[in-house]
GROMACS .gro file of C-alpha atoms in nm:
model
  445
    1UNK     CA    1   4.632   4.214   7.747
    2UNK     CA    2   4.806   4.544   7.826
    3UNK     CA    3   4.574   4.846   7.824
    4UNK     CA    4   4.629   5.091   7.542
    5UNK     CA    5   4.767   5.429   7.654
    6UNK     CA    6   4.642   5.777   7.606
    7UNK     CA    7   4.920   5.959   7.424
    8UNK     CA    8   4.979   6.332   7.450
    9UNK     CA    9   5.194   6.450   7.160
   10UNK     CA   10   5.377   6.766   7.263
   11UNK     CA   11   5.562   6.812   7.593
   12UNK     CA   12   5.441   7.170   7.604
   13UNK     CA   13   5.234   7.377   7.844
   14UNK     CA   14   4.920   7.246   7.674
   15UNK     CA   15   5.052   6.889   7.672
   16UNK     CA   16   5.149   6.897   8.039
   17UNK     CA   17   4.813   7.048   8.136
   18UNK     CA   18   4.639   6.771   7.944
   19UNK     CA   19   4.846   6.495   8.109
   20UNK     CA   20   4.781   6.630   8.458
   21UNK     CA   21   4.410   6.676   8.385
   22UNK     CA   22   4.385   6.317   8.263
   23UNK     CA   23   4.519   6.190   8.594
   24UNK     CA   24   4.300   6.427   8.796
   25UNK     CA   25   4.003   6.315   8.589
   26UNK     CA   26   4.057   5.955   8.692
   27UNK     CA   27   4.258   5.801   8.407
   28UNK     CA   28   4.455   5.514   8.558
   29UNK     CA   29   4.573   5.353   8.236
   30UNK     CA   30   4.911   5.406   8.070
   31UNK     CA   31   4.985   5.769   7.985
   32UNK     CA   32   5.253   5.862   7.731
   33UNK     CA   33   5.390   6.215   7.689
   34UNK     CA   34   5.592   6.266   7.370
   35UNK     CA   35   5.813   6.571   7.312
   36UNK     CA   36   6.048   6.640   7.023
   37UNK     CA   37   6.280   6.852   7.239
   38UNK     CA   38   6.511   6.691   7.495
   39UNK     CA   39   6.390   6.921   7.773
   40UNK     CA   40   6.121   6.873   8.035
   41UNK     CA   41   5.811   7.088   7.969
   42UNK     CA   42   5.901   7.455   8.006
   43UNK     CA   43   5.736   7.795   7.981
   44UNK     CA   44   5.782   7.973   7.647
   45UNK     CA   45   5.684   8.339   7.707
   46UNK     CA   46   6.002   8.413   7.909
   47UNK     CA   47   6.219   8.300   7.616
   48UNK     CA   48   6.191   8.641   7.450
   49UNK     CA   49   6.201   8.832   7.777
   50UNK     CA   50   6.366   8.719   8.101
   51UNK     CA   51   6.572   8.434   7.954
   52UNK     CA   52   6.695   8.633   7.654
   53UNK     CA   53   6.785   8.920   7.885
   54UNK     CA   54   6.991   8.690   8.107
   55UNK     CA   55   6.780   8.760   8.416
   56UNK     CA   56   6.658   8.398   8.430
   57UNK     CA   57   6.833   8.069   8.380
   58UNK     CA   58   6.669   7.774   8.202
   59UNK     CA   59   6.576   7.587   8.520
   60UNK     CA   60   6.345   7.872   8.616
   61UNK     CA   61   6.138   7.806   8.304
   62UNK     CA   62   6.058   7.445   8.395
   63UNK     CA   63   5.688   7.388   8.448
   64UNK     CA   64   5.756   7.074   8.654
   65UNK     CA   65   6.070   6.906   8.783
   66UNK     CA   66   6.134   6.535   8.742
   67UNK     CA   67   6.025   6.486   9.102
   68UNK     CA   68   5.700   6.671   9.043
   69UNK     CA   69   5.627   6.467   8.731
   70UNK     CA   70   5.693   6.134   8.901
   71UNK     CA   71   5.344   6.095   9.059
   72UNK     CA   72   5.187   6.113   8.711
   73UNK     CA   73   5.344   5.780   8.619
   74UNK     CA   74   5.426   5.900   8.270
   75UNK     CA   75   5.589   5.708   7.992
   76UNK     CA   76   5.795   6.017   7.908
   77UNK     CA   77   5.943   6.019   7.558
   78UNK     CA   78   6.161   6.331   7.529
   79UNK     CA   79   6.366   6.388   7.215
   80UNK     CA   80   6.109   6.182   7.024
   81UNK     CA   81   5.909   6.305   6.727
   82UNK     CA   82   5.572   6.175   6.613
   83UNK     CA   83   5.582   6.125   6.236
   84UNK     CA   84   5.236   5.993   6.162
   85UNK     CA   85   4.889   5.920   6.296
   86UNK     CA   86   4.639   5.666   6.166
   87UNK     CA   87   4.309   5.816   6.276
   88UNK     CA   88   4.092   5.508   6.231
   89UNK     CA   89   4.309   5.292   6.459
   90UNK     CA   90   4.448   5.578   6.674
   91UNK     CA   91   4.799   5.455   6.603
   92UNK     CA   92   5.096   5.688   6.626
   93UNK     CA   93   5.419   5.635   6.436
   94UNK     CA   94   5.733   5.767   6.607
   95UNK     CA   95   6.058   5.873   6.445
   96UNK     CA   96   6.233   5.552   6.546
   97UNK     CA   97   5.974   5.351   6.355
   98UNK     CA   98   5.776   5.241   6.662
   99UNK     CA   99   5.399   5.219   6.621
  100UNK     CA  100   5.197   5.302   6.930
  101UNK     CA  101   4.830   5.201   6.940
  102UNK     CA  102   4.634   5.436   7.165
  103UNK     CA  103   4.302   5.456   7.342
  104UNK     CA  104   4.306   5.828   7.266
  105UNK     CA  105   4.543   6.098   7.144
  106UNK     CA  106   4.578   6.464   7.240
  107UNK     CA  107   4.784   6.668   6.996
  108UNK     CA  108   4.966   6.965   7.152
  109UNK     CA  109   5.257   7.009   6.914
  110UNK     CA  110   5.231   7.388   6.904
  111UNK     CA  111   5.390   7.589   6.628
  112UNK     CA  112   5.732   7.626   6.469
  113UNK     CA  113   5.913   7.942   6.369
  114UNK     CA  114   5.886   8.052   6.008
  115UNK     CA  115   6.215   8.122   5.838
  116UNK     CA  116   6.354   8.238   5.504
  117UNK     CA  117   6.518   8.028   5.232
  118UNK     CA  118   6.880   7.950   5.311
  119UNK     CA  119   6.875   8.121   5.650
  120UNK     CA  120   6.953   7.797   5.834
  121UNK     CA  121   7.290   7.782   5.657
  122UNK     CA  122   7.404   8.131   5.763
  123UNK     CA  123   7.577   8.187   6.096
  124UNK     CA  124   7.430   8.473   6.297
  125UNK     CA  125   7.074   8.434   6.162
  126UNK     CA  126   6.845   8.314   6.440
  127UNK     CA  127   6.487   8.216   6.511
  128UNK     CA  128   6.334   8.224   6.857
  129UNK     CA  129   6.083   7.957   6.938
  130UNK     CA  130   6.260   7.693   7.148
  131UNK     CA  131   6.479   7.701   7.456
  132UNK     CA  132   6.788   7.605   7.259
  133UNK     CA  133   6.721   7.880   7.004
  134UNK     CA  134   6.678   8.138   7.280
  135UNK     CA  135   7.001   8.029   7.450
  136UNK     CA  136   7.190   8.048   7.120
  137UNK     CA  137   7.074   8.406   7.063
  138UNK     CA  138   7.137   8.500   7.425
  139UNK     CA  139   7.491   8.372   7.393
  140UNK     CA  140   7.549   8.628   7.118
  141UNK     CA  141   7.369   8.912   7.294
  142UNK     CA  142   7.386   8.891   7.671
  143UNK     CA  143   7.667   8.663   7.773
  144UNK     CA  144   7.903   8.616   7.482
  145UNK     CA  145   7.829   8.921   7.271
  146UNK     CA  146   8.005   9.257   7.254
  147UNK     CA  147   7.787   9.554   7.359
  148UNK     CA  148   7.682   9.764   7.063
  149UNK     CA  149   7.646   9.476   6.818
  150UNK     CA  150   7.416   9.544   6.525
  151UNK     CA  151   7.097   9.338   6.547
  152UNK     CA  152   6.842   9.342   6.266
  153UNK     CA  153   6.505   9.197   6.366
  154UNK     CA  154   6.289   9.095   6.073
  155UNK     CA  155   5.924   9.106   6.178
  156UNK     CA  156   5.763   9.373   6.393
  157UNK     CA  157   5.496   9.161   6.562
  158UNK     CA  158   5.485   9.069   6.929
  159UNK     CA  159   5.801   8.855   6.929
  160UNK     CA  160   6.004   9.104   6.728
  161UNK     CA  161   5.903   9.394   6.951
  162UNK     CA  162   5.979   9.205   7.272
  163UNK     CA  163   6.320   9.097   7.146
  164UNK     CA  164   6.396   9.452   7.031
  165UNK     CA  165   6.322   9.583   7.381
  166UNK     CA  166   6.555   9.328   7.541
  167UNK     CA  167   6.837   9.391   7.295
  168UNK     CA  168   6.821   9.768   7.349
  169UNK     CA  169   6.831   9.719   7.726
  170UNK     CA  170   7.145   9.512   7.673
  171UNK     CA  171   7.305   9.798   7.484
  172UNK     CA  172   7.289   9.672   7.127
  173UNK     CA  173   7.201   9.865   6.812
  174UNK     CA  174   6.859   9.744   6.695
  175UNK     CA  175   6.679   9.783   6.365
  176UNK     CA  176   6.323   9.651   6.356
  177UNK     CA  177   6.193   9.577   6.006
  178UNK     CA  178   5.832   9.495   5.927
  179UNK     CA  179   5.607   9.453   5.625
  180UNK     CA  180   5.352   9.672   5.800
  181UNK     CA  181   5.460  10.027   5.888
  182UNK     CA  182   5.329  10.006   6.245
  183UNK     CA  183   5.464   9.756   6.501
  184UNK     CA  184   5.212   9.496   6.621
  185UNK     CA  185   4.934   9.657   6.416
  186UNK     CA  186   4.789   9.319   6.320
  187UNK     CA  187   4.756   9.219   6.685
  188UNK     CA  188   4.656   9.547   6.852
  189UNK     CA  189   4.555   9.794   6.580
  190UNK     CA  190   4.725  10.100   6.434
  191UNK     CA  191   4.669  10.347   6.718
  192UNK     CA  192   4.809  10.125   6.992
  193UNK     CA  193   5.086  10.017   6.755
  194UNK     CA  194   5.183  10.379   6.695
  195UNK     CA  195   5.214  10.432   7.069
  196UNK     CA  196   5.446  10.131   7.087
  197UNK     CA  197   5.645  10.273   6.795
  198UNK     CA  198   5.696  10.594   6.989
  199UNK     CA  199   5.834  10.398   7.284
  200UNK     CA  200   6.072  10.196   7.068
  201UNK     CA  201   6.202  10.508   6.891
  202UNK     CA  202   6.247  10.683   7.225
  203UNK     CA  203   6.458  10.386   7.337
  204UNK     CA  204   6.676  10.408   7.027
  205UNK     CA  205   6.527  10.138   6.803
  206UNK     CA  206   6.533  10.216   6.432
  207UNK     CA  207   6.200  10.125   6.270
  208UNK     CA  208   6.185  10.042   5.899
  209UNK     CA  209   5.920   9.915   5.661
  210UNK     CA  210   6.014   9.665   5.395
  211UNK     CA  211   6.050   9.306   5.284
  212UNK     CA  212   6.373   9.111   5.309
  213UNK     CA  213   6.530   9.034   4.973
  214UNK     CA  214   6.823   8.830   5.105
  215UNK     CA  215   7.137   8.832   5.315
  216UNK     CA  216   7.498   8.923   5.259
  217UNK     CA  217   7.766   8.710   5.420
  218UNK     CA  218   8.137   8.695   5.478
  219UNK     CA  219   8.317   8.403   5.311
  220UNK     CA  220   8.297   8.079   5.504
  221UNK     CA  221   8.607   7.968   5.697
  222UNK     CA  222   8.810   7.681   5.555
  223UNK     CA  223   8.704   7.467   5.852
  224UNK     CA  224   8.363   7.423   5.689
  225UNK     CA  225   8.164   7.648   5.920
  226UNK     CA  226   7.867   7.839   5.783
  227UNK     CA  227   7.926   8.185   5.632
  228UNK     CA  228   7.863   8.472   5.874
  229UNK     CA  229   7.587   8.722   5.805
  230UNK     CA  230   7.708   9.076   5.743
  231UNK     CA  231   7.396   9.252   5.615
  232UNK     CA  232   7.026   9.221   5.538
  233UNK     CA  233   6.900   9.336   5.200
  234UNK     CA  234   6.553   9.490   5.176
  235UNK     CA  235   6.352   9.476   4.856
  236UNK     CA  236   6.270   9.791   4.662
  237UNK     CA  237   5.935   9.961   4.667
  238UNK     CA  238   5.875  10.059   5.029
  239UNK     CA  239   5.590  10.303   5.098
  240UNK     CA  240   5.696  10.669   5.074
  241UNK     CA  241   5.736  10.832   5.414
  242UNK     CA  242   5.742  10.497   5.593
  243UNK     CA  243   6.105  10.512   5.696
  244UNK     CA  244   6.154  10.209   5.476
  245UNK     CA  245   6.289  10.162   5.125
  246UNK     CA  246   6.227  10.426   4.866
  247UNK     CA  247   6.043  10.319   4.552
  248UNK     CA  248   6.289  10.210   4.286
  249UNK     CA  249   6.572  10.175   4.535
  250UNK     CA  250   6.702   9.920   4.779
  251UNK     CA  251   6.852   9.918   5.122
  252UNK     CA  252   7.138   9.732   5.282
  253UNK     CA  253   7.130   9.698   5.660
  254UNK     CA  254   7.467   9.604   5.812
  255UNK     CA  255   7.417   9.331   6.070
  256UNK     CA  256   7.623   9.127   6.312
  257UNK     CA  257   7.312   8.930   6.410
  258UNK     CA  258   6.968   8.876   6.258
  259UNK     CA  259   6.654   8.754   6.430
  260UNK     CA  260   6.376   8.624   6.208
  261UNK     CA  261   6.048   8.693   6.387
  262UNK     CA  262   5.821   8.655   6.085
  263UNK     CA  263   5.549   8.444   6.239
  264UNK     CA  264   5.486   8.079   6.299
  265UNK     CA  265   5.339   7.772   6.133
  266UNK     CA  266   5.125   7.513   6.314
  267UNK     CA  267   5.319   7.189   6.365
  268UNK     CA  268   5.084   6.969   6.161
  269UNK     CA  269   5.314   6.855   5.881
  270UNK     CA  270   5.327   6.505   6.032
  271UNK     CA  271   4.949   6.468   6.019
  272UNK     CA  272   4.887   6.333   5.669
  273UNK     CA  273   4.571   6.130   5.735
  274UNK     CA  274   4.296   6.271   5.508
  275UNK     CA  275   4.047   6.236   5.793
  276UNK     CA  276   4.211   6.544   5.950
  277UNK     CA  277   4.181   6.904   5.832
  278UNK     CA  278   4.517   7.073   5.887
  279UNK     CA  279   4.440   7.408   5.728
  280UNK     CA  280   4.594   7.669   5.960
  281UNK     CA  281   4.625   7.422   6.246
  282UNK     CA  282   4.432   7.109   6.335
  283UNK     CA  283   4.062   7.172   6.282
  284UNK     CA  284   3.845   7.068   6.579
  285UNK     CA  285   3.486   7.101   6.690
  286UNK     CA  286   3.374   7.298   6.994
  287UNK     CA  287   3.489   7.013   7.219
  288UNK     CA  288   3.846   7.028   7.078
  289UNK     CA  289   3.789   6.698   6.895
  290UNK     CA  290   3.948   6.656   6.552
  291UNK     CA  291   3.811   6.300   6.509
  292UNK     CA  292   3.676   6.029   6.741
  293UNK     CA  293   3.934   5.983   7.015
  294UNK     CA  294   4.164   6.251   6.866
  295UNK     CA  295   4.178   6.591   7.036
  296UNK     CA  296   4.400   6.898   7.011
  297UNK     CA  297   4.504   7.179   7.244
  298UNK     CA  298   4.718   7.490   7.243
  299UNK     CA  299   4.873   7.680   6.955
  300UNK     CA  300   4.813   7.397   6.707
  301UNK     CA  301   4.436   7.372   6.761
  302UNK     CA  302   4.184   7.561   6.545
  303UNK     CA  303   3.849   7.493   6.700
  304UNK     CA  304   3.491   7.618   6.679
  305UNK     CA  305   3.458   7.882   6.950
  306UNK     CA  306   3.096   7.855   7.064
  307UNK     CA  307   3.068   8.220   7.168
  308UNK     CA  308   3.229   8.382   6.865
  309UNK     CA  309   3.069   8.136   6.621
  310UNK     CA  310   3.374   8.071   6.407
  311UNK     CA  311   3.693   7.866   6.415
  312UNK     CA  312   3.976   8.033   6.606
  313UNK     CA  313   4.337   7.950   6.684
  314UNK     CA  314   4.524   8.126   6.963
  315UNK     CA  315   4.897   8.134   7.025
  316UNK     CA  316   4.862   8.251   7.383
  317UNK     CA  317   4.998   8.096   7.700
  318UNK     CA  318   4.677   8.099   7.906
  319UNK     CA  319   4.482   7.936   7.626
  320UNK     CA  320   4.736   7.652   7.607
  321UNK     CA  321   4.679   7.550   7.969
  322UNK     CA  322   4.303   7.594   7.963
  323UNK     CA  323   4.259   7.408   7.635
  324UNK     CA  324   4.487   7.125   7.747
  325UNK     CA  325   4.261   7.068   8.046
  326UNK     CA  326   3.945   7.094   7.833
  327UNK     CA  327   4.072   6.848   7.573
  328UNK     CA  328   4.164   6.598   7.846
  329UNK     CA  329   3.823   6.625   8.012
  330UNK     CA  330   3.636   6.584   7.685
  331UNK     CA  331   3.849   6.291   7.571
  332UNK     CA  332   3.788   6.112   7.900
  333UNK     CA  333   3.416   6.178   7.869
  334UNK     CA  334   3.413   6.029   7.520
  335UNK     CA  335   3.613   5.721   7.622
  336UNK     CA  336   3.408   5.645   7.932
  337UNK     CA  337   3.083   5.691   7.740
  338UNK     CA  338   3.184   5.412   7.503
  339UNK     CA  339   3.349   5.191   7.766
  340UNK     CA  340   3.291   5.280   8.134
  341UNK     CA  341   3.570   5.044   8.242
  342UNK     CA  342   3.829   5.175   7.999
  343UNK     CA  343   4.079   5.283   8.261
  344UNK     CA  344   3.936   5.549   8.489
  345UNK     CA  345   3.925   5.518   8.865
  346UNK     CA  346   3.616   5.350   9.002
  347UNK     CA  347   3.540   5.639   9.237
  348UNK     CA  348   3.591   5.912   8.977
  349UNK     CA  349   3.272   6.093   8.873
  350UNK     CA  350   3.169   6.036   8.512
  351UNK     CA  351   3.303   6.331   8.310
  352UNK     CA  352   3.083   6.521   8.068
  353UNK     CA  353   3.193   6.677   7.743
  354UNK     CA  354   3.166   7.055   7.754
  355UNK     CA  355   3.232   7.310   7.478
  356UNK     CA  356   3.555   7.502   7.520
  357UNK     CA  357   3.462   7.872   7.534
  358UNK     CA  358   3.746   8.071   7.691
  359UNK     CA  359   3.786   8.447   7.712
  360UNK     CA  360   4.121   8.485   7.533
  361UNK     CA  361   4.394   8.667   7.724
  362UNK     CA  362   4.741   8.773   7.622
  363UNK     CA  363   5.009   9.003   7.749
  364UNK     CA  364   5.333   9.154   7.622
  365UNK     CA  365   5.618   9.309   7.821
  366UNK     CA  366   5.832   9.571   7.647
  367UNK     CA  367   6.068   9.786   7.853
  368UNK     CA  368   5.858   9.887   8.154
  369UNK     CA  369   5.536   9.870   7.954
  370UNK     CA  370   5.290   9.583   8.001
  371UNK     CA  371   5.012   9.534   7.750
  372UNK     CA  372   4.720   9.314   7.854
  373UNK     CA  373   4.426   9.218   7.638
  374UNK     CA  374   4.107   9.015   7.674
  375UNK     CA  375   3.899   8.880   7.389
  376UNK     CA  376   3.977   8.917   7.019
  377UNK     CA  377   4.193   9.210   6.916
  378UNK     CA  378   4.318   9.081   6.580
  379UNK     CA  379   4.085   9.101   6.282
  380UNK     CA  380   3.868   9.378   6.428
  381UNK     CA  381   3.674   9.596   6.185
  382UNK     CA  382   3.648   9.876   6.441
  383UNK     CA  383   3.902   9.997   6.696
  384UNK     CA  384   3.860  10.285   6.938
  385UNK     CA  385   4.178  10.367   7.129
  386UNK     CA  386   4.198  10.629   7.404
  387UNK     CA  387   4.544  10.746   7.503
  388UNK     CA  388   4.514  10.827   7.873
  389UNK     CA  389   4.872  10.948   7.913
  390UNK     CA  390   5.103  10.954   7.611
  391UNK     CA  391   5.421  11.014   7.808
  392UNK     CA  392   5.347  10.716   8.035
  393UNK     CA  393   5.213  10.509   7.742
  394UNK     CA  394   4.882  10.456   7.920
  395UNK     CA  395   4.616  10.347   7.674
  396UNK     CA  396   4.277  10.177   7.661
  397UNK     CA  397   4.138  10.028   7.339
  398UNK     CA  398   3.812   9.860   7.245
  399UNK     CA  399   3.788   9.623   6.946
  400UNK     CA  400   3.472   9.546   6.750
  401UNK     CA  401   3.349   9.310   6.483
  402UNK     CA  402   3.012   9.310   6.308
  403UNK     CA  403   2.871   9.574   6.543
  404UNK     CA  404   2.976   9.400   6.866
  405UNK     CA  405   3.267   9.460   7.100
  406UNK     CA  406   3.488   9.151   7.104
  407UNK     CA  407   3.812   9.262   7.266
  408UNK     CA  408   3.973   9.514   7.497
  409UNK     CA  409   4.334   9.612   7.562
  410UNK     CA  410   4.495   9.823   7.831
  411UNK     CA  411   4.840   9.941   7.929
  412UNK     CA  412   4.930  10.130   8.242
  413UNK     CA  413   4.603  10.065   8.428
  414UNK     CA  414   4.584   9.925   8.782
  415UNK     CA  415   4.538   9.544   8.794
  416UNK     CA  416   4.187   9.568   8.941
  417UNK     CA  417   4.078   9.787   8.649
  418UNK     CA  418   4.220   9.546   8.396
  419UNK     CA  419   4.046   9.250   8.558
  420UNK     CA  420   3.717   9.438   8.538
  421UNK     CA  421   3.757   9.466   8.160
  422UNK     CA  422   3.733   9.091   8.117
  423UNK     CA  423   3.370   9.080   8.223
  424UNK     CA  424   3.279   9.343   7.965
  425UNK     CA  425   3.379   9.134   7.666
  426UNK     CA  426   3.330   8.780   7.800
  427UNK     CA  427   3.024   8.770   7.576
  428UNK     CA  428   3.021   9.005   7.275
  429UNK     CA  429   2.804   9.307   7.351
  430UNK     CA  430   2.661   9.570   7.117
  431UNK     CA  431   2.931   9.830   7.058
  432UNK     CA  432   2.768  10.122   7.239
  433UNK     CA  433   2.673   9.913   7.541
  434UNK     CA  434   3.031   9.788   7.568
  435UNK     CA  435   3.166  10.145   7.544
  436UNK     CA  436   2.948  10.251   7.834
  437UNK     CA  437   3.053   9.954   8.047
  438UNK     CA  438   3.422  10.010   7.969
  439UNK     CA  439   3.383  10.371   8.076
  440UNK     CA  440   3.221  10.268   8.403
  441UNK     CA  441   3.484  10.001   8.470
  442UNK     CA  442   3.771  10.245   8.424
  443UNK     CA  443   3.619  10.558   8.578
  444UNK     CA  444   3.884  10.765   8.745
  445UNK     CA  445   4.178  10.642   8.534
   0.00000   0.00000   0.00000
């Protein structure tokens, strides 16, 4: 009888990390890696930066080449989508109708880009989540586009701000529209967001506040191609003084191109088994387990963080790799506990399940500015930002929740100073104690 495989659904950074960790951990049975894109696993953060700019080509984003993947002995299913999972039997259904019974499953399907009704039928309206999407937009901006094209970016979060920076550096006219008046305020707070707004305005980006009410298009060509976007309409009722839409009025933003950067949705629509909780991602315990033999990692996973005491979901690159490895280790520990001969190497030490308790880390590159943050910056009920040098956009911010410091952000500090900040918020400290330690860690800056 052929041994049942472990299947990793999602040929992503998290999925690749899980597959490699399974082999390192001693799994010698069949190992299937399923990805809905046709590409080998690649790195996503450069999509909105180096790749969009034209500084990097797609092969530089590959996390592993075919030759580097070969020793893993993968059953690699690229261009294949999982459409269902029976939790009780650990059986996957694939888009071709194949049913794959598994010893265990790790779900690393990530997130998809949110869009607006009808946008997929309008030429010139883009999203930016996959390699193909990034290349399509780059073709209109960097390589095939005319300098000075009018780009409207809808959404002023991290992705929207990064894309705005790239487009301005390429010489295009950029309007950045957000529901919130301050860019990236949800992620980094108002004070840091205002500093970013200053940088974008100084670089020539037009910042507006408002909600999109629809698009205007040129008539479609007789050849059946999609109509071309010509403008973005903003709804009436923008906040006075926000630079947005005046109450009772409306605004029309001429556009040659539109980028929708309005957030993401966890890729869980294929998980219909009632044994799984798919509210805002796939709900997991502190070991990244969603059900016996079913684990999740990366952007799609919402798990119980043992330090912060609540379920969290991170869409950050470092978390994807770390959680992929943790999910693999804990799945192997579960499988070998129930059947020591299930497929691990004889000389491999018995793995133990361990709670996944990372210190979250994210970064954002905009123009020459690099933001770096440790811990939780979103959802803080207290933020204390110190602008060290406004002209140089040097800033340090501390984020608190329920009387404890839970996150810290810095821009323009030396790398050794930034690394020292991690230790301060690795475990939430009382606010005043954290303030003192941050001051000591950054003395002299």
